[in-house]
Coordinates of C-alpha atoms and ligand atoms in Angstrom, one line a residue:
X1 CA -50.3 91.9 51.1
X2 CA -51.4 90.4 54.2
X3 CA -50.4 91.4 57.4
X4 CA -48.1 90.1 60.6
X5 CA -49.6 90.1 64.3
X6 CA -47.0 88.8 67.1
X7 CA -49.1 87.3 69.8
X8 CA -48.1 88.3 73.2
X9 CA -48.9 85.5 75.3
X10 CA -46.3 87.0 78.6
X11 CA -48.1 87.1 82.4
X12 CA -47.2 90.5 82.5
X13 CA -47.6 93.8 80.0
X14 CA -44.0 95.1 80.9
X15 CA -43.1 91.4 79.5
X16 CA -45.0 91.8 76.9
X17 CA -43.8 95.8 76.0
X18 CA -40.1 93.9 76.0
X19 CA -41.0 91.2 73.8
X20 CA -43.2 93.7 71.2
X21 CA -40.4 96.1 70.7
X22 CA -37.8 93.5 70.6
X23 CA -39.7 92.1 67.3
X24 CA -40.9 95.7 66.4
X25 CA -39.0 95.7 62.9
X26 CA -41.1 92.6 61.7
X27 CA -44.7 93.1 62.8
X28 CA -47.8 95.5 61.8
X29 CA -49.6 95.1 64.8
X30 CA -49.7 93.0 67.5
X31 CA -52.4 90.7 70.2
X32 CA -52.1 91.1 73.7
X33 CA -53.4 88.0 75.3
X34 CA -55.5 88.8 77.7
X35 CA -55.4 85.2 79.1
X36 CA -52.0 84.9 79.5
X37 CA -51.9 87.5 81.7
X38 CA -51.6 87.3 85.8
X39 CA -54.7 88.7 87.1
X40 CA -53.1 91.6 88.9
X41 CA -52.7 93.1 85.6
X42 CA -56.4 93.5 84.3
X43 CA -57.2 97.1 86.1
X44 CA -53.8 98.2 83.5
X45 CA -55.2 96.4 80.2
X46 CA -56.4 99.7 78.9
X47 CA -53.0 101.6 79.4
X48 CA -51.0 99.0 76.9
X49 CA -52.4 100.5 73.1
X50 CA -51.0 103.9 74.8
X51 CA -47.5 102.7 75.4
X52 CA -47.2 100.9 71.8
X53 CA -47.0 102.3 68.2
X54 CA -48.7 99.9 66.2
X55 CA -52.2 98.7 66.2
X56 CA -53.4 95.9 69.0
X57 CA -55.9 93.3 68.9
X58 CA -57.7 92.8 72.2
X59 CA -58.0 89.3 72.8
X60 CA -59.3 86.8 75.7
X61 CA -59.2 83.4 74.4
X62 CA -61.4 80.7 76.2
X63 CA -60.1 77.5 76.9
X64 CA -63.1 75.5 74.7
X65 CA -61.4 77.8 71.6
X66 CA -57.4 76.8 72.5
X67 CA -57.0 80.0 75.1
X68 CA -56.0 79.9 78.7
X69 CA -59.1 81.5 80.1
X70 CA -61.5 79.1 82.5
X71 CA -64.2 82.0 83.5
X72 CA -67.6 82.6 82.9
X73 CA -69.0 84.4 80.0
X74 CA -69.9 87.1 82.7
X75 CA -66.3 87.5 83.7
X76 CA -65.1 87.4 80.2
X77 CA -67.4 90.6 79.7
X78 CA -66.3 92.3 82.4
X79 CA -63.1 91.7 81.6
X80 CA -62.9 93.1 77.9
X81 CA -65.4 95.9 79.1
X82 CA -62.9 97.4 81.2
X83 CA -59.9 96.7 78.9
X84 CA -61.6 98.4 76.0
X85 CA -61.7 101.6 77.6
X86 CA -58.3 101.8 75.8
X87 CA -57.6 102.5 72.4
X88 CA -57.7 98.9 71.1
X89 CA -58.2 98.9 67.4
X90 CA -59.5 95.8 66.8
X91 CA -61.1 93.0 69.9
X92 CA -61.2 89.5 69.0
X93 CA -64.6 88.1 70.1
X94 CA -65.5 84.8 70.5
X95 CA -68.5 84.0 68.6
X96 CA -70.1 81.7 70.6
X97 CA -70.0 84.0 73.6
X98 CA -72.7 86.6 73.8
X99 CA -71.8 90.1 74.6
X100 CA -74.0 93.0 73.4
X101 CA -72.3 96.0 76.1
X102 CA -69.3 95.0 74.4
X103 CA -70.7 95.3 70.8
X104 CA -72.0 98.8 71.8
X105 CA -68.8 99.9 73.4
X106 CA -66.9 98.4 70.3
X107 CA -69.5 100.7 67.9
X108 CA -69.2 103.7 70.5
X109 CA -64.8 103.8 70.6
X110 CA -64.6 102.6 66.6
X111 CA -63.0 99.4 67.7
X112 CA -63.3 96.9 64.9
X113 CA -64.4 93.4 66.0
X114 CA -63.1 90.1 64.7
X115 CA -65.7 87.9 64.9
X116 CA -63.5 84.6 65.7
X117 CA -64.0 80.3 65.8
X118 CA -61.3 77.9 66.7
X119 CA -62.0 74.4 66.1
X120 CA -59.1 72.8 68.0
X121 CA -59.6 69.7 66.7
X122 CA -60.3 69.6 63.2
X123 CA -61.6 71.7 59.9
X124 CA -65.6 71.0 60.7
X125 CA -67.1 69.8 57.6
X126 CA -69.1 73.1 57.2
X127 CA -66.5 75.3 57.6
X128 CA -67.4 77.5 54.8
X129 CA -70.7 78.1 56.1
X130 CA -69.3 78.9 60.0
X131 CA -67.2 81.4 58.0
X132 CA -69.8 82.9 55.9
X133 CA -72.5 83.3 59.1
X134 CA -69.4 84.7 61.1
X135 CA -69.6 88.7 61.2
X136 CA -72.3 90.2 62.6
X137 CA -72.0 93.8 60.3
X138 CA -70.5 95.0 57.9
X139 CA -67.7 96.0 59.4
X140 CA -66.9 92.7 61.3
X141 CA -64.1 90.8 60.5
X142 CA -64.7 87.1 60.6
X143 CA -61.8 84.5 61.3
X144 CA -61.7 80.9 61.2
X145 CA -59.0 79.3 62.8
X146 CA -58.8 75.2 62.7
X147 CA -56.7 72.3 63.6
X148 CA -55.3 71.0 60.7
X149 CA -55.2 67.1 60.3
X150 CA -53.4 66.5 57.3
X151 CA -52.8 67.6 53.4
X152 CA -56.6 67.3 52.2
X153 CA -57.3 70.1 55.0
X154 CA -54.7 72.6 54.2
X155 CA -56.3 72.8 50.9
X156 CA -59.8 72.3 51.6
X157 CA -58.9 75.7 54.2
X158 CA -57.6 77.5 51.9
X159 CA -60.4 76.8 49.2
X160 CA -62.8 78.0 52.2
X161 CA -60.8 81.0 52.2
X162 CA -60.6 81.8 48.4
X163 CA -63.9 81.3 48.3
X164 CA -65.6 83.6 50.9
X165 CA -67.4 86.8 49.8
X166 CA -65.6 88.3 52.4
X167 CA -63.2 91.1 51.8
X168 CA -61.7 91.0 54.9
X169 CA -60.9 87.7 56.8
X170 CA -58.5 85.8 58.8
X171 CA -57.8 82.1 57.8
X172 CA -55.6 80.3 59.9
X173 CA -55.1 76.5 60.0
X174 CA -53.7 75.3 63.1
X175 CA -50.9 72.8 63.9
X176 CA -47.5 71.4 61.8
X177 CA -50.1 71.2 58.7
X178 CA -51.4 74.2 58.9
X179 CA -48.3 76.0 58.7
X180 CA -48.2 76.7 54.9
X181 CA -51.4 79.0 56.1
X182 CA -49.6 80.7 58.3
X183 CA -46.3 81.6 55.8
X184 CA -48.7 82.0 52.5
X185 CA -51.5 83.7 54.0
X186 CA -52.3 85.3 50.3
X187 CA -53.5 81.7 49.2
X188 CA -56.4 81.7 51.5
X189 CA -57.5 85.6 51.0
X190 CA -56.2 85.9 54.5
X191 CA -55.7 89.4 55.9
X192 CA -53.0 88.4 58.7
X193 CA -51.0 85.9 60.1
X194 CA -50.1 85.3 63.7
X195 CA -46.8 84.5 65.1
X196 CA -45.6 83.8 68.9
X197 CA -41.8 85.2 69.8
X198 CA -42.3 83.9 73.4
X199 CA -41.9 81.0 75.3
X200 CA -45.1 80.0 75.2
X201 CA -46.8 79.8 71.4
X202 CA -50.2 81.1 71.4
X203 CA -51.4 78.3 69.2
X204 CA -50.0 75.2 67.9
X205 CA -48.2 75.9 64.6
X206 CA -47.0 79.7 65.8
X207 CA -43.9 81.0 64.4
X208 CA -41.7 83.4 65.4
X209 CA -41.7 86.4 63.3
X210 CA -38.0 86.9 62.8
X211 CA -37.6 83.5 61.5
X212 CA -41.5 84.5 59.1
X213 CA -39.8 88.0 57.7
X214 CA -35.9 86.9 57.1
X215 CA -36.1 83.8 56.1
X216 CA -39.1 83.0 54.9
X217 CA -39.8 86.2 53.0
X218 CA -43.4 87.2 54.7
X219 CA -43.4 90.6 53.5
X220 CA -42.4 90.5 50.3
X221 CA -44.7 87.4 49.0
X222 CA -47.5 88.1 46.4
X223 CA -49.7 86.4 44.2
X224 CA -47.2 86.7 41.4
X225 CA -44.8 84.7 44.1
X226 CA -43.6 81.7 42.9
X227 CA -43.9 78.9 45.7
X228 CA -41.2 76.5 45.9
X229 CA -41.0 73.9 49.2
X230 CA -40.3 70.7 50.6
X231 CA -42.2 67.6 51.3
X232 CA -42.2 65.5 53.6
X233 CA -43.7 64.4 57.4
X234 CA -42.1 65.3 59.6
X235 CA -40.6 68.4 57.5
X236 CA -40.3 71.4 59.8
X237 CA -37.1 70.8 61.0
X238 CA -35.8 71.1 57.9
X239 CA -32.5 72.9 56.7
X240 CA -33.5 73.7 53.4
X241 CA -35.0 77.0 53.7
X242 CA -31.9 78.3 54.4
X243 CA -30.3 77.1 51.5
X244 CA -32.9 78.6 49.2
X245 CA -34.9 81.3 50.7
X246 CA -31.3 83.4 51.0
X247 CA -30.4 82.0 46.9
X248 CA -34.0 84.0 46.0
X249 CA -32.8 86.8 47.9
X250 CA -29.2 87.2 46.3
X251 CA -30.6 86.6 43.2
X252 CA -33.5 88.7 43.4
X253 CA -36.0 86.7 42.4
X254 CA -40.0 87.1 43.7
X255 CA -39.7 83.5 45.0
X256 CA -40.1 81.5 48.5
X257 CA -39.2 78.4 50.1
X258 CA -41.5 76.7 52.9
X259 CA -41.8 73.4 54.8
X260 CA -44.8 71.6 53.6
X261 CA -45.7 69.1 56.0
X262 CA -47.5 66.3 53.7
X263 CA -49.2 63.0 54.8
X264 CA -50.6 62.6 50.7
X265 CA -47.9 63.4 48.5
X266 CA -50.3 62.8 45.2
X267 CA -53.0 64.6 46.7
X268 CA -50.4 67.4 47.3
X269 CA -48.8 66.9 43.7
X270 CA -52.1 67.2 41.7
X271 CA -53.4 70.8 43.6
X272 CA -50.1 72.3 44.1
X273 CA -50.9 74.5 41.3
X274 CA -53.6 76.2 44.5
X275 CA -50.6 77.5 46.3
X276 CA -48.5 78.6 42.9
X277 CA -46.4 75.8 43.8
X278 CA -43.2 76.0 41.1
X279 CA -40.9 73.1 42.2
X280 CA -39.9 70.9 45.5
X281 CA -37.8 68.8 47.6
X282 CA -38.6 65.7 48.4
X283 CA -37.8 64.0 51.5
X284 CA -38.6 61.1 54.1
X285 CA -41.1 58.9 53.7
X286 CA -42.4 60.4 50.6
X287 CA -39.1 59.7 48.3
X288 CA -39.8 56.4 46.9
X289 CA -43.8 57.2 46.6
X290 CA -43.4 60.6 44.7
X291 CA -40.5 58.9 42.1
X292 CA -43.7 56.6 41.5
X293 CA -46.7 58.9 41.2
X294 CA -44.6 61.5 39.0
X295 CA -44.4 59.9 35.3
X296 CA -41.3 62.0 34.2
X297 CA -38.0 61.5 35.5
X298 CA -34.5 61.5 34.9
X299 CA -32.5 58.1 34.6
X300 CA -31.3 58.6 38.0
X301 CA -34.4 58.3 39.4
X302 CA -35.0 55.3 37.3
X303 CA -32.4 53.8 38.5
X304 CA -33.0 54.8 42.3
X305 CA -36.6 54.2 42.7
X306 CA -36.7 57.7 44.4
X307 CA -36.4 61.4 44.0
X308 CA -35.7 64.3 46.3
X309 CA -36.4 67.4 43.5
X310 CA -39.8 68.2 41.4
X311 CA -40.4 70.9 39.3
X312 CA -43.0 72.0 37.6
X313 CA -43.4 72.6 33.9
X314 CA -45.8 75.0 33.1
X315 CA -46.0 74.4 29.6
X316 CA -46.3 70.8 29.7
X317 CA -48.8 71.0 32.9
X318 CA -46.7 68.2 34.5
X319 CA -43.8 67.2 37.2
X320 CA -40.3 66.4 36.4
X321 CA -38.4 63.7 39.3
X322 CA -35.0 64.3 39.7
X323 CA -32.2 62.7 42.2
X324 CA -30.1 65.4 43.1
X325 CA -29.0 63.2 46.2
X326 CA -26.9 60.8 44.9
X327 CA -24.7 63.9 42.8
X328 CA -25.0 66.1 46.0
X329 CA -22.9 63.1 48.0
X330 CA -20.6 62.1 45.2
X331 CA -19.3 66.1 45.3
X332 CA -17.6 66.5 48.4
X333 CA -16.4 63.0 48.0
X334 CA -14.7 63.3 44.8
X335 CA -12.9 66.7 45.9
X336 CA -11.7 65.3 48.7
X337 CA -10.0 62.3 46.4
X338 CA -8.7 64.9 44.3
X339 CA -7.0 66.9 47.3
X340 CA -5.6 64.0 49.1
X341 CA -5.0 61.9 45.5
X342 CA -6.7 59.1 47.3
X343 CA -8.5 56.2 45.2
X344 CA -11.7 54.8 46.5
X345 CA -11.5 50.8 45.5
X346 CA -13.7 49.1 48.1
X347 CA -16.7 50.8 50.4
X348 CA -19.1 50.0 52.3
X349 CA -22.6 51.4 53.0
X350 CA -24.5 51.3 56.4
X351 CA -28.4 51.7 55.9
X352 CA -30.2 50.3 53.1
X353 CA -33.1 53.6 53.3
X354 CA -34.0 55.9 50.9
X355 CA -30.8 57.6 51.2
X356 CA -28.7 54.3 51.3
X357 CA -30.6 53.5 47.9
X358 CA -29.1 57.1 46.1
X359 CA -25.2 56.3 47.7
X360 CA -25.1 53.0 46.5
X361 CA -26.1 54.0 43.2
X362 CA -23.5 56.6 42.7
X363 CA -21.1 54.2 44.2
X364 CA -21.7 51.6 41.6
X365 CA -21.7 53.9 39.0
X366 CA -18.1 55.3 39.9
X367 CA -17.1 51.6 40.0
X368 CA -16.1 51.4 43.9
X369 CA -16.9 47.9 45.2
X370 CA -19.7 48.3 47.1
X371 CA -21.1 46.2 50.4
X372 CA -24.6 47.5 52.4
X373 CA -24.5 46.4 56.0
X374 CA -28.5 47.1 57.3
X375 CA -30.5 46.5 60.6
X376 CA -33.1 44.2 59.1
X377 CA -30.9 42.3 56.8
X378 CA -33.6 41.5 54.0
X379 CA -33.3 45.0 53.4
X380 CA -30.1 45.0 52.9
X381 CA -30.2 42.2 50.8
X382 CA -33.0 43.3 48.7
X383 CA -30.9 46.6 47.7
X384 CA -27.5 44.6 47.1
X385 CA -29.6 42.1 44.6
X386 CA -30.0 45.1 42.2
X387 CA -26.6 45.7 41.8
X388 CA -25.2 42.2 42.4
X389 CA -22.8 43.0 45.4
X390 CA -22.4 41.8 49.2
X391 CA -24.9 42.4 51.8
X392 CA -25.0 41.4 55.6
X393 CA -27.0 42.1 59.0
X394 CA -25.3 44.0 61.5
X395 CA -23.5 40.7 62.8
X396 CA -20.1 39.2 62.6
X397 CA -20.8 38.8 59.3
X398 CA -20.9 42.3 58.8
X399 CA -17.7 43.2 60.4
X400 CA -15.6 41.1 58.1
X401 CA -17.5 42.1 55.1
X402 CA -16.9 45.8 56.2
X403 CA -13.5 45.3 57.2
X404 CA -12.6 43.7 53.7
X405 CA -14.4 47.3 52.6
X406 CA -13.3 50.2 54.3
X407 CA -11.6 52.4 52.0
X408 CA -14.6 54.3 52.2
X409 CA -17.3 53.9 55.3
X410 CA -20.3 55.8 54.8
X411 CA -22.9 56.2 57.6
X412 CA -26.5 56.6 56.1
X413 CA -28.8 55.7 58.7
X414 CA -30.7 57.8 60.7
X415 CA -29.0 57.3 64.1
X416 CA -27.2 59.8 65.0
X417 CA -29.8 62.3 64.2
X418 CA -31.2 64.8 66.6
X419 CA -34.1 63.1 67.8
X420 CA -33.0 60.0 66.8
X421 CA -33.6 57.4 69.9
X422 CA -30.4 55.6 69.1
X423 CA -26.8 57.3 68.7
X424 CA -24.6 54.7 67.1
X425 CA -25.6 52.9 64.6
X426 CA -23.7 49.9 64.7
X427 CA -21.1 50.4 68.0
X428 CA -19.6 47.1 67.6
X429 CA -18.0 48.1 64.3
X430 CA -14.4 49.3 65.5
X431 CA -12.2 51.8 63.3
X432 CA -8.7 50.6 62.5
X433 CA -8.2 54.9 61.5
X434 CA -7.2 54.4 57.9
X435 CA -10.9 54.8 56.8
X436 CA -12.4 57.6 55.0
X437 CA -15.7 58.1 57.4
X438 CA -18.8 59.7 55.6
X439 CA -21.9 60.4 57.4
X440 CA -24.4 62.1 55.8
X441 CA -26.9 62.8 59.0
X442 CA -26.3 66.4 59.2
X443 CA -28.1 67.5 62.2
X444 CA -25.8 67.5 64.4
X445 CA -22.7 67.3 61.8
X446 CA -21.0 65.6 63.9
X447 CA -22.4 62.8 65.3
X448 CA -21.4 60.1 68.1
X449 CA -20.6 57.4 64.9
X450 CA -18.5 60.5 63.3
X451 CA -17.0 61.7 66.5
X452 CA -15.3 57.6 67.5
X453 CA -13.9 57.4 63.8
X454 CA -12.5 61.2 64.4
X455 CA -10.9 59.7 67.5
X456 CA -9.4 56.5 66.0
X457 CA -7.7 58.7 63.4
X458 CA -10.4 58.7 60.3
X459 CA -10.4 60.9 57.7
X460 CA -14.3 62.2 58.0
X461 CA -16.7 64.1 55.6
X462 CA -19.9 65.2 56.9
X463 CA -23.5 65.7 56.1
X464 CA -23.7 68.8 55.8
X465 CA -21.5 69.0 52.7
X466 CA -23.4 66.8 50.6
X467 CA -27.1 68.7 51.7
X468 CA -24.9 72.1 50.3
X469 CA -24.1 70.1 47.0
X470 CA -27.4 68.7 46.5
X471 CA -29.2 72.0 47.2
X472 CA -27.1 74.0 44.7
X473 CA -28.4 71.3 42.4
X474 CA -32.0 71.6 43.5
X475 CA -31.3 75.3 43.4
X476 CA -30.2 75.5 39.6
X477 CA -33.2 72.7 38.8
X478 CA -35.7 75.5 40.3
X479 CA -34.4 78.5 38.9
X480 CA -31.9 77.8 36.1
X481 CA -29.7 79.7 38.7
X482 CA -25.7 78.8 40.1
X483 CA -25.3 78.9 43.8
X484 CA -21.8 78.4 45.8
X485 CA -22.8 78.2 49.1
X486 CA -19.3 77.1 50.5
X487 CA -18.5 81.1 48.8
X488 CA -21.5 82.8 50.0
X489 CA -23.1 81.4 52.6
X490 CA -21.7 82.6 56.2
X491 CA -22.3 79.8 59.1
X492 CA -24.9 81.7 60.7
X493 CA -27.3 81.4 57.8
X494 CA -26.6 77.9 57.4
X495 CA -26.9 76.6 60.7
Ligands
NAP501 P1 -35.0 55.9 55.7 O1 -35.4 55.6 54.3 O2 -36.1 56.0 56.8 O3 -34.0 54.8 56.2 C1 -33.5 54.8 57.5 C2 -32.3 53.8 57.6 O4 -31.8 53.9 58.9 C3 -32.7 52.3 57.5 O5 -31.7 51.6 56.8 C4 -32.9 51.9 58.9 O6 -32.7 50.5 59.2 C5 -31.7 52.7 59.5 N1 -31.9 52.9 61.0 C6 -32.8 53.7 61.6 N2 -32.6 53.7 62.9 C7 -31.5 52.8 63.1 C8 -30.9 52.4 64.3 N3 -31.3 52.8 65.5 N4 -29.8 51.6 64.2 C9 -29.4 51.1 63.0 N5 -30.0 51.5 61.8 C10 -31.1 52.3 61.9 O7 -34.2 57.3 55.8 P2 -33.3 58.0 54.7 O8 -34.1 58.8 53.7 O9 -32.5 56.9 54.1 O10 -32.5 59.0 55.6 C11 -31.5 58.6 56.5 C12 -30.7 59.8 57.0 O11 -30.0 60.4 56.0 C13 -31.6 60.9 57.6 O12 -30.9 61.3 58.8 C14 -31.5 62.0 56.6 O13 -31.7 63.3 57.2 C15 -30.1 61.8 56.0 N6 -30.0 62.4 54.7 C16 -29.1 63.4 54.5 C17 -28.9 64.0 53.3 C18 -27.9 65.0 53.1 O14 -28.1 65.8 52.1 N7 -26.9 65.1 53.9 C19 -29.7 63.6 52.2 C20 -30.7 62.5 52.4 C21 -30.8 62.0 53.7 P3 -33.9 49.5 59.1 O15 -34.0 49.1 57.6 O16 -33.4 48.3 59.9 O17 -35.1 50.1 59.6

């Protein structure tokens, strides 16, 4: 099982001695960043392995390798010289630097070196050979970290990795790609991870080791783990994680979720298998183009023309497409029918995106008459042609066509979402407060768009209701297992 180091990238070690024992409960050993540090704190570098419990890496990162240190290589020797005086356990040395005092002091003290290269700006096309040529003896541990650049580099990394001779090594791919690296270090023979709790992370990608050990299960993940995530670019953001990761937990089940950040969804889809990769979610832009490149689906999909759930079936040695978007939004809509006996007869949909695509289906399907009011009106009118029913730009057109349809308003654009550039999107549409008002952004859950309709007396339901429904789906489609996360989920894990 491999292990967790927590950077410590503060300017001073009583910043650092804060930070350590703060995350003390879920670390093995930690890396005091030498080059982090104000300079008035170098003649004390040796006292800090004294003053801590668990083992510490020694390292002074140069700027060429992604550190903050702009000296010579004579100052960087002098530097790790004097720290070294202390009982460091392992120093990280930069391999391009030569420093034979150091090596002898290293040999002398029983300090183990990691014999390290960071390519900060991409997976160098002999990166198995850097990592073989790396340590210098046998007891040398040799890390390659690079900057990952998209999906065929996380698994051309962690091939490297699987295929080292090397027992010991540290793989780590840098940046948003790189990140399944860092949370399934197991899949690239990997001894350790890194993760940053302070302001500053020590390398792009960094995560904090709370978040690595609660919710994404660090400790507990094996090669008998099954790997379940989601798809998509951007994807870290993601809620999702906390929807599943605590379902494994309650139902104890050796299984994680993690954010896969994926620019080639059937590059991803065909060497999943590498990362024991059991089932995912699906979401922007990769909805449409995975319902195509995956040959099995459900007739929702069909119908769609996108999926948000995969799973894998082992026996068959192929992926199942499944929309689990479209039942996940009629849920909360239908209970709230149900509870205020209101009847649905006329709605209209804002957005004609992936998202717009799965509401408009279930719409149809529960016989509502249905009108799509887009941006870019070919859009719009492209989605309305499948299902024969009115479409408009956001014009004045629009506003009759949604005035003759507001039963039922529902919001499925992404303004409104943190992030987003634009807040409203359509302001000139004004509430008359007998709507029902769905949105289905869900970061924040309640948007500006949300917030007006509360205020002109709508009835609202919000996003984060139909992401619940749809992940209980997702949930039972992974795992054959029932979650109620309404029942027992607290806020705090959900948001
Ligand atoms: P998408 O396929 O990229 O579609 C985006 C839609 O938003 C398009 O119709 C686009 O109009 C419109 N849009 C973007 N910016 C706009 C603006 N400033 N003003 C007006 N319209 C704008 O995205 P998607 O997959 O449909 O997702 C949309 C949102 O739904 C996201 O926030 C996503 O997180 C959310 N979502 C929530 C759930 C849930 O479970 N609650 C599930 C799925 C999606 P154009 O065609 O003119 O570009």
């Amino acid at each position: 099982m491999a292990q967790l180091c927590l950077s410590l990238t503060e300017n001073t070690l009583a910043e650092n001695l804060k930070l350590l024992r703060k995350n003390r409960p879920y670390i093995d050993c930690c890396e005091l960043r030498i080059d982090y540090l104000h300079e008035e704190e170098y003649p004390s570098l040796y006292t800090f392995p004294e003053q801590v419990d668990l083992p510490v890496v020694c390292t002074l990162r140069r700027y060429e390798e992604g550190g903050a240190f702009k000296g010579s290589a004579r100052r960087y020797s002098e530097i790790l010289l004097s720290a070294l005086r202390g009982p460091f356990q392992f120093v990280d040395l930069d391999a391009k630097v030569s420093v034979p005092e150091i090596e002898a002091q290293c040999t002398g003290k029983n300090i183990t070196i990691i014999r390290s290269r960071h390519f900060v700006l991409e997976l160098p096309a002999n990166g198995a050979d850097v990592l073989e040529k790396l340590p210098r003896g046998a007891r040398e541990i040799p890390k390659l970290a690079c900057q990952l650049q998209g999906t065929e580099d996380l698994f051309r990394l962690a091939r490297i990795g699987r295929n080292s001779r090397h027992t010991k090594q540290i793989i780590i791919g840098m940046g948003a790609f790189g990140v399944p690296t860092r949370l399934l270090p197991v899949w690239c023979n990997s001894m350790l991870s890194y993760a940053t709790a302070g302001p500053v992370p020590a390398a792009p990608g960094h995560l904090d080791p709370r978040k690595m050990t609660e919710t994404f299960r660090f400790k507990q993940i094996t090669k008998n783990t099954d790997v379940f995530g989601i798809i998509g670019n951007p994807v870290l953001h993601s809620r999702s994680p906390y929807i599943h990761n605590p379902g494994f937990a309650r139902q104890k089940l050796d299984a994680v979720y993690i954010p896969f950040p994926t620019d080639d969804p059937q590059f991803f889809l065909r060497y999943a298998g590498e990362f024991n990769v059991k089932g995912l979610s699906v979401t922007v832009p990769h909805k449409e183009s995975a319902a195509r490149i995956v040959e099995l689906h459900d007739e929702a999909v069909r119908d769609i023309g996108s999926c948000n759930t995969l799973t894998w079936d082992d026996k068959e040695g192929e992926w199942k497409a499944y929309n689990t978007d479209y039942s996940g939004f009629m849920a909360p809509l239908k209970a709230f029918c149900r509870e205020h006996g209101k009847r649905i007869s006329k709605g209209t949909v804002i957005g004609a995106g992936g998202a717009a695509r799965a509401v408009v289906y279930a719409l149809v399907k529960a016989k509502v008459e249905v009108c799509i009011i887009n941006r870019t009106s070919d859009k719009a009118q492209r989605l309305a042609e499948q299902y024969g029913i009115f479409w408009s730009g956001m014009n004045e057109e629009g506003l009759r066509l949604a005035q003759d349809h507001r039963d039922l308003i529902v919001q499925t654009t992404s303004a409104g979402m943190k992030g987003s550039d634009c807040d409203d999107p359509w302001p000139d549409y004004r509430f008359s407060g007998d709507e029902l008002v769905y949105e289905i952004v869900y970061t924040p859950v309640y948007t500006p768009f949300l917030i007006r309709a509360q205020k002109a007396g709508c009835s609202v339901l919000t996003g984060d209701m139909m992401l619940q429904k749809q992940g209980e789906e997702q949930f039972f489609l992974f795992t054959g297992k029932q979650l109620n996360i309404e029942e027992e989920y607290s806020k705090e894990e959900l948001l």
